[in-house]
Short mmCIF file of C-alpha atoms in Angstrom, two decimals:
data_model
loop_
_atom_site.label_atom_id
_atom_site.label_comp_id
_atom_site.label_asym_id
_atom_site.label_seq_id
_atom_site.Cartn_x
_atom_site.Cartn_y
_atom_site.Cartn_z
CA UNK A 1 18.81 57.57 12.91
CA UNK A 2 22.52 57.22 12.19
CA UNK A 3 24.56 57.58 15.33
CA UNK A 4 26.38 60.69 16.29
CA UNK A 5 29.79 61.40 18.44
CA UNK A 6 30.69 64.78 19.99
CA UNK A 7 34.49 64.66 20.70
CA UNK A 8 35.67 67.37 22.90
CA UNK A 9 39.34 68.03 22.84
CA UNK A 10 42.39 70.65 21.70
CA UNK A 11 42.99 71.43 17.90
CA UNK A 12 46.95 71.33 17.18
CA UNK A 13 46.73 72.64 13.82
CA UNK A 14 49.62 70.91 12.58
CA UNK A 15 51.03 67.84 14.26
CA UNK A 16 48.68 65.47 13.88
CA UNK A 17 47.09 64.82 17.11
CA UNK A 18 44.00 65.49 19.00
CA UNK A 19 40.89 66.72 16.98
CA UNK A 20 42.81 66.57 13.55
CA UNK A 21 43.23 62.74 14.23
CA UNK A 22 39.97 62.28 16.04
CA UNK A 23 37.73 63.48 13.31
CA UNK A 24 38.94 62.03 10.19
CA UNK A 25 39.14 58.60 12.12
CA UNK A 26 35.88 58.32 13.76
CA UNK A 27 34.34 59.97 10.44
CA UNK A 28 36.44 56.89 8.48
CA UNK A 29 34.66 54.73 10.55
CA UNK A 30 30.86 55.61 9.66
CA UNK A 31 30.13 57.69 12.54
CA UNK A 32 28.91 61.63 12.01
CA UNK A 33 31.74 63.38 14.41
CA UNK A 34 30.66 66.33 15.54
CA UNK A 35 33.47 68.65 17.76
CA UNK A 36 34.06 70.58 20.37
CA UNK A 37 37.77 72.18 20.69
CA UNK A 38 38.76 72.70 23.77
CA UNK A 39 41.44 74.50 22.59
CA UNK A 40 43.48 75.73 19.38
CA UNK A 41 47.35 75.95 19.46
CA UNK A 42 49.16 76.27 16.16
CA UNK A 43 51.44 73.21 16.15
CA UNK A 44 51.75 70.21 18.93
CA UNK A 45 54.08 70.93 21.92
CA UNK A 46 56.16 68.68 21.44
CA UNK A 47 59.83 68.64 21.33
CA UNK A 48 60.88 69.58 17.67
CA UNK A 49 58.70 72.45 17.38
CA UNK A 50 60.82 75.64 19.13
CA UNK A 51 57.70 77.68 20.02
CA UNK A 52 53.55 77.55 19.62
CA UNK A 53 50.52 79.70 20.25
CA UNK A 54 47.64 78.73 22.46
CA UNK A 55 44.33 79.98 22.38
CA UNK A 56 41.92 79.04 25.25
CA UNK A 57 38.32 78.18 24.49
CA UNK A 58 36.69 77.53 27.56
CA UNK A 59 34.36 80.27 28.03
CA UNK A 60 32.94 79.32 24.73
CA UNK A 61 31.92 75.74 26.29
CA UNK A 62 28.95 77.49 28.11
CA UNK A 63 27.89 79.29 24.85
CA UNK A 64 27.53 76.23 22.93
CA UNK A 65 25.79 74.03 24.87
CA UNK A 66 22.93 77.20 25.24
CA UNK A 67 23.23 76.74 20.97
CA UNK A 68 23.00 73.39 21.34
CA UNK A 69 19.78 72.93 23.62
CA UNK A 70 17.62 75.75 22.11
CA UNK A 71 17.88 73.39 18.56
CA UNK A 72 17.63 70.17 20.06
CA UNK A 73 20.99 68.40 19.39
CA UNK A 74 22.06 65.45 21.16
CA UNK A 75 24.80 62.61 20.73
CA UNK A 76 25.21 58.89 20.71
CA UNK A 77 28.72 59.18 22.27
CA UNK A 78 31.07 61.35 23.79
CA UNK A 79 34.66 60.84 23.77
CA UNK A 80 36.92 63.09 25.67
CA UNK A 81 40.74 63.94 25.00
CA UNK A 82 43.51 66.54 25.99
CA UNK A 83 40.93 69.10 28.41
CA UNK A 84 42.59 71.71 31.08
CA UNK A 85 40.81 71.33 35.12
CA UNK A 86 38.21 74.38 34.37
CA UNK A 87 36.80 72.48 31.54
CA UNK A 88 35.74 69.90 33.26
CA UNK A 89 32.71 70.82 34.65
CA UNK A 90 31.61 72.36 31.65
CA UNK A 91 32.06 68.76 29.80
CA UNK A 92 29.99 66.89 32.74
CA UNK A 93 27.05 69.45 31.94
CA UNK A 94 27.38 68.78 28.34
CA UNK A 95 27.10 64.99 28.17
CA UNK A 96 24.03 65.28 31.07
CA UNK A 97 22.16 67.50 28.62
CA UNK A 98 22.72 66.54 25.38
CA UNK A 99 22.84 62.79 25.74
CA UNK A 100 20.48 60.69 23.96
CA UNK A 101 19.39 57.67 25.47
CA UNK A 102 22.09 54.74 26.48
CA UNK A 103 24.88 57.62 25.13
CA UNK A 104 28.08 56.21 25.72
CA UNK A 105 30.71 58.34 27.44
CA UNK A 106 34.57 57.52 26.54
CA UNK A 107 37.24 59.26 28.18
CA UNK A 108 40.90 59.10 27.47
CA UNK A 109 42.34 60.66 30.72
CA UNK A 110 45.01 62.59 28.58
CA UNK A 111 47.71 64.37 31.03
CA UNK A 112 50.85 61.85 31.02
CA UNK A 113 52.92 59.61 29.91
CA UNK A 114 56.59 57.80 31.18
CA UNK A 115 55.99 58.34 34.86
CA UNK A 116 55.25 62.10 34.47
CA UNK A 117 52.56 64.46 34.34
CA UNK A 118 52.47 66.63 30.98
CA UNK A 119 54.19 70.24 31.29
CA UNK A 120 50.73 72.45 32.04
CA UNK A 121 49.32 70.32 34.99
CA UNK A 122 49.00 70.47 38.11
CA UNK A 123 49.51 67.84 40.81
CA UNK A 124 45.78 67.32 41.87
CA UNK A 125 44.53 67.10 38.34
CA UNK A 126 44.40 63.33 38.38
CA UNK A 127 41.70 63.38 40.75
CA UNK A 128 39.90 66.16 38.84
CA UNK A 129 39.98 63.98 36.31
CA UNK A 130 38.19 61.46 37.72
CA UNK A 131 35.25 63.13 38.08
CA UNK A 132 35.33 62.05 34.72
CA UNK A 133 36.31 58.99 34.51
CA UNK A 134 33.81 57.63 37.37
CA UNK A 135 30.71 58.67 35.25
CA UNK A 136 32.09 56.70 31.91
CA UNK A 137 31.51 53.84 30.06
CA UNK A 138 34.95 53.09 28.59
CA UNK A 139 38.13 54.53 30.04
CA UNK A 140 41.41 54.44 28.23
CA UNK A 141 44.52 55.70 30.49
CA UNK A 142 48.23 54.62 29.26
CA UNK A 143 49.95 52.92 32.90
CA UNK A 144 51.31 56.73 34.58
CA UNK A 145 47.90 58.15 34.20
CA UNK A 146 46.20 55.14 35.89
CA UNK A 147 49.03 55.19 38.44
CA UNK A 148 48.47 58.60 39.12
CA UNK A 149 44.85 58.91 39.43
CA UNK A 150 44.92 55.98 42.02
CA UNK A 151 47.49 57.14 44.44
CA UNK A 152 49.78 54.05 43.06
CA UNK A 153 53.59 53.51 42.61
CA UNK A 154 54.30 53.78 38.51
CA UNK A 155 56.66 51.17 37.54
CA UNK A 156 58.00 51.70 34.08
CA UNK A 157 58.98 48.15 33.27
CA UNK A 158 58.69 44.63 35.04
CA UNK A 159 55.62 44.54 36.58
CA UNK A 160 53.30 41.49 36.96
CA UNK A 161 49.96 40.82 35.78
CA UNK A 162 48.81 41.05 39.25
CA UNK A 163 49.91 45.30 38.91
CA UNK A 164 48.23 45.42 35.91
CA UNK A 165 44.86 43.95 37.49
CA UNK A 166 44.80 45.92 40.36
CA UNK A 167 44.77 48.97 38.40
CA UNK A 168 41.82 47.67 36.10
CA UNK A 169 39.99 46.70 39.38
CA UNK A 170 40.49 50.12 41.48
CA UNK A 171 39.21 52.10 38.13
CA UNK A 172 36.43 49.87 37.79
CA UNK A 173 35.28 50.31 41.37
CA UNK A 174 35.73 53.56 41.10
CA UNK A 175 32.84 53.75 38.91
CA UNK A 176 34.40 53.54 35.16
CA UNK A 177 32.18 50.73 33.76
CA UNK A 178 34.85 48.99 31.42
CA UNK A 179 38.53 50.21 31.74
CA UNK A 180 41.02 49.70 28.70
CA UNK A 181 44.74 50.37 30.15
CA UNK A 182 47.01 50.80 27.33
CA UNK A 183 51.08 50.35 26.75
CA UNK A 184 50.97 46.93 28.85
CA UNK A 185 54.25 45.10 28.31
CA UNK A 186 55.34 41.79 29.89
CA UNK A 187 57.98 40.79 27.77
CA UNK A 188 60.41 42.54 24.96
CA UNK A 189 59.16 43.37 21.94
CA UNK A 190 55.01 42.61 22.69
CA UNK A 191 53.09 45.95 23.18
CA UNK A 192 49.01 45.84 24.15
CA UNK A 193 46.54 46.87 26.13
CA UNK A 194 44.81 44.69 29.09
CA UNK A 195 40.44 45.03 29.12
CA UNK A 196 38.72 44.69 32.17
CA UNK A 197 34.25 44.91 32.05
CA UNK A 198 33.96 43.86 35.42
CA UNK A 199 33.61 40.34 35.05
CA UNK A 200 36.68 39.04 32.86
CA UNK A 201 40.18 40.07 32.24
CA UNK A 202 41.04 40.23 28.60
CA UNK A 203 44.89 40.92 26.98
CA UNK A 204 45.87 41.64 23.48
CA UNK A 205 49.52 41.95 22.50
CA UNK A 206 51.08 43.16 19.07
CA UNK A 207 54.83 44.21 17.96
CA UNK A 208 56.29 46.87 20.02
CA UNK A 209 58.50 48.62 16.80
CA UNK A 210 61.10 50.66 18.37
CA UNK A 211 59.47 53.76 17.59
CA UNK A 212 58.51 57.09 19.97
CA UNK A 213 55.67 58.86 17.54
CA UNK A 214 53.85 61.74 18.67
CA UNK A 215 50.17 61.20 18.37
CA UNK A 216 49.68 57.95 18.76
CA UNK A 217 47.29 57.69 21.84
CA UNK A 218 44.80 59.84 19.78
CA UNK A 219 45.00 57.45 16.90
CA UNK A 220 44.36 54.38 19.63
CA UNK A 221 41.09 56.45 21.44
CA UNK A 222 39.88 57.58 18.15
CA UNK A 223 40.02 54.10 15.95
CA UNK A 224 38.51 52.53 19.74
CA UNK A 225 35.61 54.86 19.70
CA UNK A 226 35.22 54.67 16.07
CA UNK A 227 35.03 50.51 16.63
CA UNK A 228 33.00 50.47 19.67
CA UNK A 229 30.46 52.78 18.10
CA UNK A 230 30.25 50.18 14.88
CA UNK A 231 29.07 47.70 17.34
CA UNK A 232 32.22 45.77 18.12
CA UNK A 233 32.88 44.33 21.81
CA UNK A 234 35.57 45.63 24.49
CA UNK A 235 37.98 43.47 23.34
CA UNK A 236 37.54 43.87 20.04
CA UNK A 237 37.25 47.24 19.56
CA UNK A 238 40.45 47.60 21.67
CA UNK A 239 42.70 44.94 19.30
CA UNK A 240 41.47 46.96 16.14
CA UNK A 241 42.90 50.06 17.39
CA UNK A 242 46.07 48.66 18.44
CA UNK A 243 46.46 47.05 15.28
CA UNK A 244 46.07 50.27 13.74
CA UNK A 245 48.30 52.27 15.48
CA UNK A 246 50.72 49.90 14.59
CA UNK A 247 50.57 49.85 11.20
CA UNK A 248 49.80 53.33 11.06
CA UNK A 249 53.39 53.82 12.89
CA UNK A 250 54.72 51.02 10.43
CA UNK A 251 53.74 53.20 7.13
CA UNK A 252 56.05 56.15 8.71
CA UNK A 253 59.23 54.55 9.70
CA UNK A 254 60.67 55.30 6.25
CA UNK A 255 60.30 58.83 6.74
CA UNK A 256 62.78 60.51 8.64
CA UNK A 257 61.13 64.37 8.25
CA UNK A 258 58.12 62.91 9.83
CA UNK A 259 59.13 63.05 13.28
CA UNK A 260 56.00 65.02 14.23
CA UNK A 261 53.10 61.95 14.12
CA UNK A 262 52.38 58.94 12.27
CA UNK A 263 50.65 58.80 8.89
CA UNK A 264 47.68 57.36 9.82
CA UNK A 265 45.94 58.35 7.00
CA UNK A 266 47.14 55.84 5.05
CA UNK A 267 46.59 53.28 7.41
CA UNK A 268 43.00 54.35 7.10
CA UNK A 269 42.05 51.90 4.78
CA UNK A 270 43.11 48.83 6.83
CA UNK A 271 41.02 50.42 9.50
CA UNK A 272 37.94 50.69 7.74
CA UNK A 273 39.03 46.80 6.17
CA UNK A 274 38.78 45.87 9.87
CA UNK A 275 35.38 46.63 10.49
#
């Protein structure tokens, strides 16, 4: 049986983010991706669009999963995005009744990002989140979200390894079984992400391009999840997505109307080269 992934996050239906990066992605990478929006706005929130709509979709979490257990469908995987505090419950019912057996559970704690929460949140989500993050197999937060779901002091530049290991180790012992912290930096112009399975400490560094692209977290979780599910390691799986976020950020440079994302579809095909 090929393997199926439910991904459960917001649709911003122009922007390129969330579900309309997760799905062509994880589908690029030979895995069915089957969806569940958590939510459908009309463009990203992000500054350079003036105004958006939002349209909640949490009651409809409930009525699905009914749908979903009176036919019998279950998932391989489940990777989690951008979800509001309410949902969350609703998810951790989901993946305990339609896993299959060994179904992985990959959660990128999306809610911030230089030191602050995003605009929407309040202060205790962070530790609803990690009801979450303690039952998963992979988790993938950037350096604030880590530092803000363990009580810790978020230092934007010029910390030492040992900072960087002490968040891997606190997530890990909080129950995550491998933790992937992303946007490490311990020198100018290398950009990575630092691995941690409970045993061994891995690092992988590429060129930080003096770029700030909307977006690119999804492409990193999505191209991850699409890589782990093909069978590749921790480490691995985490060096192909950074590459491609990279080059997918590379290909838009040129392109000074494209200030909304990066055009990771045509970085597609060195993803798929990759694995």
């Amino acid at each position: 049986m090929d393997k199926r992934l439910l991904t459960i996050q917001d649709i911003s239906c122009v922007g390129q983010c969330s579900l309309t990066v997760a799905l062509p992605v994880i589908s690029a990478c030979g895995i069915e991706t089957a969806i569940l929006p958590s939510s459908v706005l009309s463009n990203h929130t992000a500054k350079g669009f003036t105004t958006w709509t939002f349209c909640d979709l949490t009651e409809e979490m409930p009525k699905i999963l009914n749908q979903w257990m009176k036919d019998g469908i279950t998932f391989d995987a489940f990777y989690t995005g951008y979800v509001s505090k309410s949902q969350i419950p609703y998810i951790l019912s989901i993946m305990e009744k339609t896993a299959r057996r060994g179904a992985l559970r990959i959660v990128d704690p999306v809610m911030a990002d230089n030191g602050m929460l995003y605009k929407g949140f309040d202060d205790d989500f962070p530790q609803e989140m990690l009801k979450l993050c303690k039952n998963a197999d992979v988790v993938l937060p950037n350096i604030t979200e880590a530092s803000l779901m363990l009580g810790m002091p978020y230092i934007a530049e010029g910390y030492d390894k040992a900072y960087v290991e002490e968040m891997l180790h606190r997530l890990y012992d909080m129950g995550a079984k491998n933790v992937v912290l992303t946007g490490v930096s311990f020198e100018p112009g290398k950009l990575g992400v630092a691995c941690f399975d409970g045993e061994k400490t891995e690092f992988y560094f590429n060129e930080h391009l003096n770029a700030s692209k909307h977006g690119t977290g999804d492409c990193y979780a999505s191209a991850f999840a699409g890589a782990l599910m093909r069978g590749k390691s921790l480490i691995e799986a985490a060096s192909i997505a950074a590459d491609f976020v990279v080059e997918a950020i590379r290909l838009t440079l040129d392109d000074e109307d494209h200030w909304y994302g990066v055009k990771f579809e045509k970085a597609l095909p060195y993803l798929i080269s990759r694995l």
